[in-house]
Amino acid sequence: MKLLRRPRTAAVTATAAAAAIVITSLTATGASADDTDAKIKVDLEDATDISDRLYGLFYEDINHAADGGLYAELVQNRSFEFGPADNASYHSLTAWTVDGAADVSDNSGLHENNVNYLAAEAGTTIVNAGYNSGMAVEAGEPYDFSVWARADANANLTARLLDADGTPVSGTATVNAYGGEWMKLETVLNASESTIDGRLSLSTDAAVDLDMVSLFPQDTFLGRENGMRADLAELLADLEPSFLRFPGGCLVNSGTFDPDSRQRFYNWKDTVGPVEERKTNFNMWGYNQSYGIGYYEYFQFSEDLGAEPIPVVQAGVTGCGWNEVATPEQLDRLVQDALDLIEFANGGVDTEWGAVRAEMGHPEPFGLEYIGVGNEEPNSDGYEAHYPEFDAAIREAYPDIKVIANSGPDDQGPVFDRGWDLAREYDADLVDEHYYNSPEWFLSNNDRYDSYDREGPHVFLGEYASQGNTWWNALSEASYLTGIERNGDVVDLASYAPLLSNIDYVDWAPDMIWFDNHRSVASTSYEVQKLFSTNAGDQVFASTLEAAPLEQPDIAGGIGLATWNTAAAYDDVRVTAEDGTVLFEDDFASGADSWTPTGPGGNPTGTWEVVDGAYHQTELIEDARSVAGETDWSNYDLEVKATKTDGDEGFLVMFGVEGTDDYYWWNLGGWGNTTSAVEKASGGGKSTLVNHDTIIETGRTYELRLEVRGRTITGYVDGEEAFSVVDEQRIEPLYQVATRDEETGAVTLKVVNAREEAVGTEVELEGSKLRKNGTVTTLACDPGCDNILGAEPVLYPETEKATGLGNEFTYEFEPYSVTFITLQPTGKN
């Protein structure tokens, strides 16, 4: 056997920006198995079929992912409907400037869903600035201009493109409005110069009403009208997704049920039909949606990607900061909306909603197979009552449609269990799990799905991500995906979230793809997703890893007191070492000089003061902390008396505090005083180690004690044990899985090394004979590296030819790397 090492000076002959794949040859040097630190054994005769739709996309209009993003429209507020959430009688000129006389009016507008328009006088010029710094236009490219206009007398409308200084970057084009009725006018503007801060200018020589002012590049994805921005759509297509989940996310279950509100829940019926007849909406992320990308466009885009569409419908209960439950009448309408959606997707042209689809340009059914009911609601009694109504109606009308329930926004706990219990009771086809956890959680939970019931509902991992955008985050996600593939018989679908973020309008991070008005960049997490999704395989082999476990240090660090949307008083804090030595003691009789108020990012939050011999935090804000002690403390008891004085939750007792982003806390009365838990923060990302059912009463003083021994944490409330948990989060020596592609017969061994040292590994692939030649694709970088918008990517795959492989070989897996070794069976070309 040979120990194969990747060449350290492989020549890169193409730029990383072009997603270069480097083809070189691995150099082999002689070595024995004694030089290795690990052994991977794969049984090629023991294979299990896995989902053929394992990897897909979750798309939500967050971070301006639609308008100003994937939707190729360059004009912002084209219908003059953008405005605040709480003002029904607004007149909006968002993104527009006016030179002359013009006012927004709602008197006899273009459509009942689009009532606002601009009434402009003769000699007026209006200019739209688009998104980001302006509109990105490219010299030599054509742009489709259109406008709906109404003029009693002839009105000549002259359009052209400008840069930010007002210099023309195109010729002019003129269209004519007349006759006193609304009419759509269209022409083409050809850019003569390139600019990233372009503007659309429109002038009139007579009084005219204007609406739906639009500028679209002709170069959209697959040339679609009203289509997708090409570079972003191509990045998504390159992932070869098997499904597309849409439109959310919190967009599904946020907003009011009032259909006339400007901040209503996402109703798919608002998003179909001609674009000029679609309502705008102000979403929970704080910006307006034009609904230019609507359900028809989502279904069409799914088809263009070769992906299964998975729409998610409102389940009659709001979440994500909202708190409404549908009335019986509203629920009936929502259930019918879900049935109508299936008809829109699959119904014949002789059905009501199938006819709408056909009129929009797609007479053939879209072939919908799945529908999701709700998003993260199992903590609400409304969801428990309403889900069965949807389930029963859908199964009666469309028995072949797979119904997806959900388990809430965390990976465990009472809300999670409640969602799963409901799904099992009604025999849901899948349960949509969501969680955003620390890299250490993903590295430590590779076996999460090993013990899941294969006979119950299957898993749709609809939203997940490590909390950050560096290579360390992506590496942890890669480690987790080896476990997802190993359990691809029960995890049917998985999608990273969120997908897209405009760099100037960030609501949530991390994200898979970052962009502005003219550039885009694939994050390190994107590169991991692409490598796995384009090499998913159809079967997974039984495999084992033999390696000495890595030693885990004792939990160590200082202490802290904290609150979350709660006011509390703390007293009589005492830290005692295992041998009885008192490490710290404070009854606050002399103030709080030993304590340092802090918060996220190290910035002090809350109001901390000593009152009547106790340490009070009095503001009802999130995440107010104060810390004390030394980072080398370990194996200690922490005692404190705590009294809640006001607010929604309970106490946060911190221990193992190593820094602002690295600590543990005992969260008593968390999540709106519904449960308690021990959480671990690492690099700012938190994960839950254990839940228990303590609820905190206002005005009552609790005696709390934590015992920290090695990596075991035990908590006591008023002398009674509340929990005991071992922090088993750890980095394994390697993470591995092996799969086979049924069409080609190729076997791919996928190995993740999250350690700072290379790991020499003996590999045995037992069973059918494999060729000695193969390919090795590697992603490797320092833990903190990231692909940054506007800079050359630092992480991209390198593919190399390799010899000396076959059924037995040794290989040195680079530090902080993901490696795919692909081998063909003998007899294959």
mmCIF file of C-alpha atoms in Angstrom, residues 429-728:
data_model
loop_
_atom_site.group_PDB
_atom_site.id
_atom_site.type_symbol
_atom_site.label_atom_id
_atom_site.label_comp_id
_atom_site.label_asym_id
_atom_site.label_seq_id
_atom_site.Cartn_x
_atom_site.Cartn_y
_atom_site.Cartn_z
ATOM 1 C CA ASP A 429 -45.044 11.835 5.343
ATOM 2 C CA LEU A 430 -42.166 14.000 6.529
ATOM 3 C CA VAL A 431 -41.277 16.299 9.420
ATOM 4 C CA ASP A 432 -39.481 19.548 8.609
ATOM 5 C CA GLU A 433 -36.667 20.068 11.148
ATOM 6 C CA HIS A 434 -34.901 23.432 11.558
ATOM 7 C CA TYR A 435 -31.830 24.304 13.597
ATOM 8 C CA TYR A 436 -28.993 26.801 13.515
ATOM 9 C CA ASN A 437 -26.212 25.657 15.831
ATOM 10 C CA SER A 438 -22.547 26.133 16.603
ATOM 11 C CA PRO A 439 -19.839 24.372 14.592
ATOM 12 C CA GLU A 440 -19.103 22.224 17.643
ATOM 13 C CA TRP A 441 -22.714 21.010 17.667
ATOM 14 C CA PHE A 442 -22.482 19.846 14.061
ATOM 15 C CA LEU A 443 -19.108 18.230 14.697
ATOM 16 C CA SER A 444 -20.541 16.410 17.721
ATOM 17 C CA ASN A 445 -23.889 15.264 16.325
ATOM 18 C CA ASN A 446 -22.860 13.265 13.288
ATOM 19 C CA ASP A 447 -24.844 10.311 14.655
ATOM 20 C CA ARG A 448 -28.076 12.289 15.217
ATOM 21 C CA TYR A 449 -30.189 10.302 12.770
ATOM 22 C CA ASP A 450 -28.621 6.873 13.376
ATOM 23 C CA SER A 451 -31.349 5.986 15.879
ATOM 24 C CA TYR A 452 -34.364 7.572 14.135
ATOM 25 C CA ASP A 453 -37.369 5.325 13.534
ATOM 26 C CA ARG A 454 -37.297 4.080 9.954
ATOM 27 C CA GLU A 455 -41.015 3.224 10.094
ATOM 28 C CA GLY A 456 -42.314 6.657 11.138
ATOM 29 C CA PRO A 457 -42.356 9.935 9.217
ATOM 30 C CA HIS A 458 -39.134 10.657 7.393
ATOM 31 C CA VAL A 459 -37.049 13.790 7.893
ATOM 32 C CA PHE A 460 -36.928 16.936 5.810
ATOM 33 C CA LEU A 461 -34.001 18.948 7.159
ATOM 34 C CA GLY A 462 -35.458 22.138 5.734
ATOM 35 C CA GLU A 463 -33.238 24.723 7.433
ATOM 36 C CA TYR A 464 -29.824 24.324 8.995
ATOM 37 C CA ALA A 465 -26.503 26.107 9.153
ATOM 38 C CA SER A 466 -23.530 26.520 11.408
ATOM 39 C CA GLN A 467 -23.602 30.012 12.903
ATOM 40 C CA GLY A 468 -20.918 31.690 10.820
ATOM 41 C CA ASN A 469 -19.533 31.928 7.282
ATOM 42 C CA THR A 470 -15.913 30.841 7.648
ATOM 43 C CA TRP A 471 -14.317 27.622 6.511
ATOM 44 C CA TRP A 472 -14.575 26.311 10.076
ATOM 45 C CA ASN A 473 -18.349 26.615 9.805
ATOM 46 C CA ALA A 474 -18.450 24.987 6.390
ATOM 47 C CA LEU A 475 -16.120 22.221 7.573
ATOM 48 C CA SER A 476 -18.458 21.432 10.459
ATOM 49 C CA GLU A 477 -21.388 21.297 8.036
ATOM 50 C CA ALA A 478 -19.412 18.910 5.837
ATOM 51 C CA SER A 479 -18.794 16.651 8.832
ATOM 52 C CA TYR A 480 -22.526 16.618 9.498
ATOM 53 C CA LEU A 481 -23.408 15.790 5.901
ATOM 54 C CA THR A 482 -21.467 12.526 6.143
ATOM 55 C CA GLY A 483 -23.994 11.565 8.831
ATOM 56 C CA ILE A 484 -26.896 12.811 6.695
ATOM 57 C CA GLU A 485 -25.780 10.606 3.816
ATOM 58 C CA ARG A 486 -25.238 7.634 6.133
ATOM 59 C CA ASN A 487 -28.893 8.107 7.124
ATOM 60 C CA GLY A 488 -30.176 8.942 3.657
ATOM 61 C CA ASP A 489 -32.812 6.238 4.054
ATOM 62 C CA VAL A 490 -34.636 8.309 6.716
ATOM 63 C CA VAL A 491 -33.462 11.840 5.854
ATOM 64 C CA ASP A 492 -35.162 12.342 2.499
ATOM 65 C CA LEU A 493 -34.427 16.035 1.910
ATOM 66 C CA ALA A 494 -31.912 18.556 3.249
ATOM 67 C CA SER A 495 -31.348 22.236 2.471
ATOM 68 C CA TYR A 496 -28.966 24.827 3.918
ATOM 69 C CA ALA A 497 -30.473 28.174 4.919
ATOM 70 C CA PRO A 498 -30.655 31.020 4.161
ATOM 71 C CA LEU A 499 -29.704 30.879 0.518
ATOM 72 C CA LEU A 500 -29.114 34.463 -0.711
ATOM 73 C CA SER A 501 -28.105 37.798 0.803
ATOM 74 C CA ASN A 502 -27.675 41.214 -0.744
ATOM 75 C CA ILE A 503 -24.583 42.573 1.006
ATOM 76 C CA ASP A 504 -26.249 45.957 1.561
ATOM 77 C CA TYR A 505 -29.491 44.591 3.043
ATOM 78 C CA VAL A 506 -28.516 41.890 5.528
ATOM 79 C CA ASP A 507 -31.288 40.625 7.820
ATOM 80 C CA TRP A 508 -29.703 37.291 8.721
ATOM 81 C CA ALA A 509 -26.281 35.732 8.511
ATOM 82 C CA PRO A 510 -24.693 33.390 7.631
ATOM 83 C CA ASP A 511 -25.878 32.901 4.054
ATOM 84 C CA MET A 512 -24.801 30.646 1.217
ATOM 85 C CA ILE A 513 -24.410 33.237 -1.564
ATOM 86 C CA TRP A 514 -23.583 36.941 -1.180
ATOM 87 C CA PHE A 515 -24.154 39.544 -3.876
ATOM 88 C CA ASP A 516 -24.573 43.210 -4.710
ATOM 89 C CA ASN A 517 -26.010 44.732 -7.881
ATOM 90 C CA HIS A 518 -23.281 43.370 -10.177
ATOM 91 C CA ARG A 519 -21.258 40.732 -8.342
ATOM 92 C CA SER A 520 -21.839 37.489 -6.494
ATOM 93 C CA VAL A 521 -19.680 35.128 -4.497
ATOM 94 C CA ALA A 522 -20.139 31.572 -3.331
ATOM 95 C CA SER A 523 -19.384 31.162 0.373
ATOM 96 C CA THR A 524 -17.281 28.340 1.729
ATOM 97 C CA SER A 525 -20.542 26.678 2.804
ATOM 98 C CA TYR A 526 -21.699 26.855 -0.829
ATOM 99 C CA GLU A 527 -18.590 24.979 -1.915
ATOM 100 C CA VAL A 528 -19.333 22.227 0.603
ATOM 101 C CA GLN A 529 -22.976 22.023 -0.473
ATOM 102 C CA LYS A 530 -22.001 21.854 -4.131
ATOM 103 C CA LEU A 531 -19.430 19.124 -3.587
ATOM 104 C CA PHE A 532 -21.921 16.954 -1.725
ATOM 105 C CA SER A 533 -24.977 17.702 -3.860
ATOM 106 C CA THR A 534 -23.217 16.980 -7.154
ATOM 107 C CA ASN A 535 -21.780 13.735 -5.777
ATOM 108 C CA ALA A 536 -24.691 12.527 -3.673
ATOM 109 C CA GLY A 537 -24.823 8.918 -4.815
ATOM 110 C CA ASP A 538 -27.761 6.513 -4.765
ATOM 111 C CA GLN A 539 -26.546 4.006 -2.179
ATOM 112 C CA VAL A 540 -24.526 4.276 1.010
ATOM 113 C CA PHE A 541 -22.166 1.542 2.155
ATOM 114 C CA ALA A 542 -21.660 0.222 5.661
ATOM 115 C CA SER A 543 -18.354 1.634 6.892
ATOM 116 C CA THR A 544 -16.349 2.005 10.073
ATOM 117 C CA LEU A 545 -13.614 4.287 11.341
ATOM 118 C CA GLU A 546 -10.947 3.009 13.695
ATOM 119 C CA ALA A 547 -9.001 5.778 15.427
ATOM 120 C CA ALA A 548 -8.032 6.710 18.941
ATOM 121 C CA PRO A 549 -10.526 9.233 20.357
ATOM 122 C CA LEU A 550 -9.240 12.735 20.944
ATOM 123 C CA GLU A 551 -8.894 13.826 24.559
ATOM 124 C CA GLN A 552 -11.431 16.397 25.724
ATOM 125 C CA PRO A 553 -10.418 19.010 28.306
ATOM 126 C CA ASP A 554 -12.449 19.700 31.419
ATOM 127 C CA ILE A 555 -14.983 22.510 31.196
ATOM 128 C CA ALA A 556 -13.118 25.606 32.373
ATOM 129 C CA GLY A 557 -13.858 29.310 32.694
ATOM 130 C CA GLY A 558 -15.315 32.067 34.796
ATOM 131 C CA ILE A 559 -18.907 32.718 35.822
ATOM 132 C CA GLY A 560 -21.633 35.186 34.959
ATOM 133 C CA LEU A 561 -25.146 36.380 35.646
ATOM 134 C CA ALA A 562 -27.484 37.382 32.841
ATOM 135 C CA THR A 563 -31.085 38.058 31.804
ATOM 136 C CA TRP A 564 -33.156 37.940 28.615
ATOM 137 C CA ASN A 565 -36.206 40.217 28.387
ATOM 138 C CA THR A 566 -36.351 39.963 32.164
ATOM 139 C CA ALA A 567 -35.422 41.969 35.253
ATOM 140 C CA ALA A 568 -33.850 39.981 38.082
ATOM 141 C CA ALA A 569 -31.915 40.286 41.327
ATOM 142 C CA TYR A 570 -28.961 38.020 42.205
ATOM 143 C CA ASP A 571 -27.347 37.536 45.615
ATOM 144 C CA ASP A 572 -24.944 35.366 47.637
ATOM 145 C CA VAL A 573 -22.795 34.123 44.761
ATOM 146 C CA ARG A 574 -20.270 31.476 45.809
ATOM 147 C CA VAL A 575 -17.809 29.395 43.771
ATOM 148 C CA THR A 576 -16.194 26.433 45.544
ATOM 149 C CA ALA A 577 -13.476 24.177 44.160
ATOM 150 C CA GLU A 578 -13.877 20.399 44.305
ATOM 151 C CA ASP A 579 -11.584 20.259 47.365
ATOM 152 C CA GLY A 580 -13.705 22.806 49.224
ATOM 153 C CA THR A 581 -11.537 25.853 48.540
ATOM 154 C CA VAL A 582 -13.618 28.993 48.054
ATOM 155 C CA LEU A 583 -12.624 30.517 44.715
ATOM 156 C CA PHE A 584 -15.070 33.404 44.761
ATOM 157 C CA GLU A 585 -17.703 34.839 47.060
ATOM 158 C CA ASP A 586 -19.856 37.957 46.814
ATOM 159 C CA ASP A 587 -22.909 39.055 48.841
ATOM 160 C CA PHE A 588 -22.832 42.534 47.213
ATOM 161 C CA ALA A 589 -22.672 44.229 50.604
ATOM 162 C CA SER A 590 -19.792 46.350 49.316
ATOM 163 C CA GLY A 591 -20.951 46.857 45.736
ATOM 164 C CA ALA A 592 -20.148 44.912 42.569
ATOM 165 C CA ASP A 593 -16.527 45.798 41.826
ATOM 166 C CA SER A 594 -15.711 42.172 40.988
ATOM 167 C CA TRP A 595 -18.207 42.110 38.125
ATOM 168 C CA THR A 596 -17.958 43.369 34.536
ATOM 169 C CA PRO A 597 -21.181 44.090 32.611
ATOM 170 C CA THR A 598 -20.951 42.833 29.049
ATOM 171 C CA GLY A 599 -23.054 41.521 26.181
ATOM 172 C CA PRO A 600 -22.872 40.362 22.561
ATOM 173 C CA GLY A 601 -19.677 41.564 20.935
ATOM 174 C CA GLY A 602 -18.303 42.548 24.333
ATOM 175 C CA ASN A 603 -20.529 45.628 24.510
ATOM 176 C CA PRO A 604 -22.123 46.233 27.931
ATOM 177 C CA THR A 605 -25.889 45.842 27.924
ATOM 178 C CA GLY A 606 -28.570 46.270 30.531
ATOM 179 C CA THR A 607 -28.577 48.283 33.733
ATOM 180 C CA TRP A 608 -26.643 46.541 36.490
ATOM 181 C CA GLU A 609 -26.622 48.035 39.977
ATOM 182 C CA VAL A 610 -26.507 46.981 43.618
ATOM 183 C CA VAL A 611 -29.769 47.734 45.429
ATOM 184 C CA ASP A 612 -30.434 46.636 49.027
ATOM 185 C CA GLY A 613 -27.504 44.241 49.015
ATOM 186 C CA ALA A 614 -28.410 42.410 45.773
ATOM 187 C CA TYR A 615 -27.174 42.700 42.186
ATOM 188 C CA HIS A 616 -30.072 43.878 39.998
ATOM 189 C CA GLN A 617 -30.479 43.986 36.221
ATOM 190 C CA THR A 618 -33.529 46.173 35.579
ATOM 191 C CA GLU A 619 -33.906 46.582 31.795
ATOM 192 C CA LEU A 620 -36.234 44.329 29.785
ATOM 193 C CA ILE A 621 -33.764 43.732 26.968
ATOM 194 C CA GLU A 622 -32.179 40.697 25.373
ATOM 195 C CA ASP A 623 -28.855 39.300 26.530
ATOM 196 C CA ALA A 624 -27.684 41.493 29.399
ATOM 197 C CA ARG A 625 -24.669 39.906 31.117
ATOM 198 C CA SER A 626 -22.195 40.556 33.893
ATOM 199 C CA VAL A 627 -19.190 38.271 34.397
ATOM 200 C CA ALA A 628 -16.552 37.510 37.001
ATOM 201 C CA GLY A 629 -13.850 34.976 37.802
ATOM 202 C CA GLU A 630 -10.943 33.367 35.978
ATOM 203 C CA THR A 631 -10.820 31.421 32.720
ATOM 204 C CA ASP A 632 -8.767 28.603 34.288
ATOM 205 C CA TRP A 633 -11.379 27.637 36.877
ATOM 206 C CA SER A 634 -12.620 24.058 36.505
ATOM 207 C CA ASN A 635 -14.310 21.383 38.623
ATOM 208 C CA TYR A 636 -16.273 23.758 40.828
ATOM 209 C CA ASP A 637 -19.668 24.397 42.363
ATOM 210 C CA LEU A 638 -21.494 27.655 41.617
ATOM 211 C CA GLU A 639 -24.237 28.766 43.985
ATOM 212 C CA VAL A 640 -26.477 31.834 43.652
ATOM 213 C CA LYS A 641 -29.817 33.119 44.871
ATOM 214 C CA ALA A 642 -32.000 34.535 42.102
ATOM 215 C CA THR A 643 -35.283 36.456 42.089
ATOM 216 C CA LYS A 644 -37.246 37.428 38.980
ATOM 217 C CA THR A 645 -38.749 40.905 39.389
ATOM 218 C CA ASP A 646 -40.292 41.510 35.951
ATOM 219 C CA GLY A 647 -40.346 40.319 32.354
ATOM 220 C CA ASP A 648 -41.052 37.324 30.157
ATOM 221 C CA GLU A 649 -38.405 34.778 31.078
ATOM 222 C CA GLY A 650 -36.180 33.758 34.004
ATOM 223 C CA PHE A 651 -32.465 33.544 34.806
ATOM 224 C CA LEU A 652 -29.269 32.950 32.874
ATOM 225 C CA VAL A 653 -26.502 31.569 35.085
ATOM 226 C CA MET A 654 -23.203 31.477 33.227
ATOM 227 C CA PHE A 655 -20.250 29.151 33.782
ATOM 228 C CA GLY A 656 -17.250 27.998 31.760
ATOM 229 C CA VAL A 657 -16.934 31.589 30.528
ATOM 230 C CA GLU A 658 -13.838 31.902 28.343
ATOM 231 C CA GLY A 659 -14.849 35.005 26.426
ATOM 232 C CA THR A 660 -17.725 36.974 24.946
ATOM 233 C CA ASP A 661 -18.524 34.285 22.381
ATOM 234 C CA ASP A 662 -17.450 31.193 24.338
ATOM 235 C CA TYR A 663 -19.395 30.195 27.434
ATOM 236 C CA TYR A 664 -22.133 28.015 28.893
ATOM 237 C CA TRP A 665 -25.294 29.214 30.525
ATOM 238 C CA TRP A 666 -28.105 27.633 32.454
ATOM 239 C CA ASN A 667 -31.211 29.154 30.920
ATOM 240 C CA LEU A 668 -34.054 28.887 33.422
ATOM 241 C CA GLY A 669 -37.492 29.913 32.178
ATOM 242 C CA GLY A 670 -36.310 30.525 28.636
ATOM 243 C CA TRP A 671 -38.287 30.747 25.404
ATOM 244 C CA GLY A 672 -41.027 32.840 26.983
ATOM 245 C CA ASN A 673 -40.841 30.875 30.255
ATOM 246 C CA THR A 674 -41.847 27.615 28.576
ATOM 247 C CA THR A 675 -38.782 25.492 29.339
ATOM 248 C CA SER A 676 -35.274 25.515 30.787
ATOM 249 C CA ALA A 677 -32.034 24.340 29.218
ATOM 250 C CA VAL A 678 -28.264 24.283 29.357
ATOM 251 C CA GLU A 679 -26.813 25.990 26.306
ATOM 252 C CA LYS A 680 -23.269 26.142 25.048
ATOM 253 C CA ALA A 681 -21.926 29.066 23.020
ATOM 254 C CA SER A 682 -18.855 28.539 20.868
ATOM 255 C CA GLY A 683 -17.667 31.231 18.529
ATOM 256 C CA GLY A 684 -20.959 33.023 19.179
ATOM 257 C CA GLY A 685 -23.098 30.124 18.015
ATOM 258 C CA LYS A 686 -25.238 28.393 20.631
ATOM 259 C CA SER A 687 -26.450 24.826 20.922
ATOM 260 C CA THR A 688 -28.628 23.126 23.526
ATOM 261 C CA LEU A 689 -27.122 20.334 25.645
ATOM 262 C CA VAL A 690 -30.239 19.447 27.644
ATOM 263 C CA ASN A 691 -33.775 20.704 28.367
ATOM 264 C CA HIS A 692 -35.750 20.409 31.591
ATOM 265 C CA ASP A 693 -39.149 21.662 32.723
ATOM 266 C CA THR A 694 -38.407 24.311 35.363
ATOM 267 C CA ILE A 695 -40.626 27.405 35.042
ATOM 268 C CA ILE A 696 -39.733 30.613 36.928
ATOM 269 C CA GLU A 697 -42.252 32.551 39.050
ATOM 270 C CA THR A 698 -42.014 36.313 39.504
ATOM 271 C CA GLY A 699 -41.149 37.452 43.032
ATOM 272 C CA ARG A 700 -39.952 34.071 44.274
ATOM 273 C CA THR A 701 -36.317 33.614 45.338
ATOM 274 C CA TYR A 702 -34.641 30.451 44.001
ATOM 275 C CA GLU A 703 -31.515 28.815 45.351
ATOM 276 C CA LEU A 704 -29.573 27.596 42.331
ATOM 277 C CA ARG A 705 -26.500 25.379 42.307
ATOM 278 C CA LEU A 706 -24.384 24.077 39.464
ATOM 279 C CA GLU A 707 -21.835 21.286 39.855
ATOM 280 C CA VAL A 708 -19.221 21.205 37.088
ATOM 281 C CA ARG A 709 -17.058 18.042 37.149
ATOM 282 C CA GLY A 710 -14.877 17.336 34.162
ATOM 283 C CA ARG A 711 -17.431 17.595 31.350
ATOM 284 C CA THR A 712 -20.448 16.698 33.477
ATOM 285 C CA ILE A 713 -22.863 19.462 34.508
ATOM 286 C CA THR A 714 -25.513 18.955 37.183
ATOM 287 C CA GLY A 715 -28.049 21.572 38.214
ATOM 288 C CA TYR A 716 -30.093 21.882 41.406
ATOM 289 C CA VAL A 717 -33.124 24.100 42.064
ATOM 290 C CA ASP A 718 -33.872 24.603 45.761
ATOM 291 C CA GLY A 719 -31.839 21.507 46.607
ATOM 292 C CA GLU A 720 -33.582 19.227 44.075
ATOM 293 C CA GLU A 721 -31.663 17.913 41.059
ATOM 294 C CA ALA A 722 -33.127 19.442 37.890
ATOM 295 C CA PHE A 723 -30.794 17.860 35.324
ATOM 296 C CA SER A 724 -27.457 16.198 34.770
ATOM 297 C CA VAL A 725 -25.762 16.203 31.379
ATOM 298 C CA VAL A 726 -22.372 15.393 29.925
ATOM 299 C CA ASP A 727 -21.010 17.776 27.317
ATOM 300 C CA GLU A 728 -20.051 15.225 24.706
#
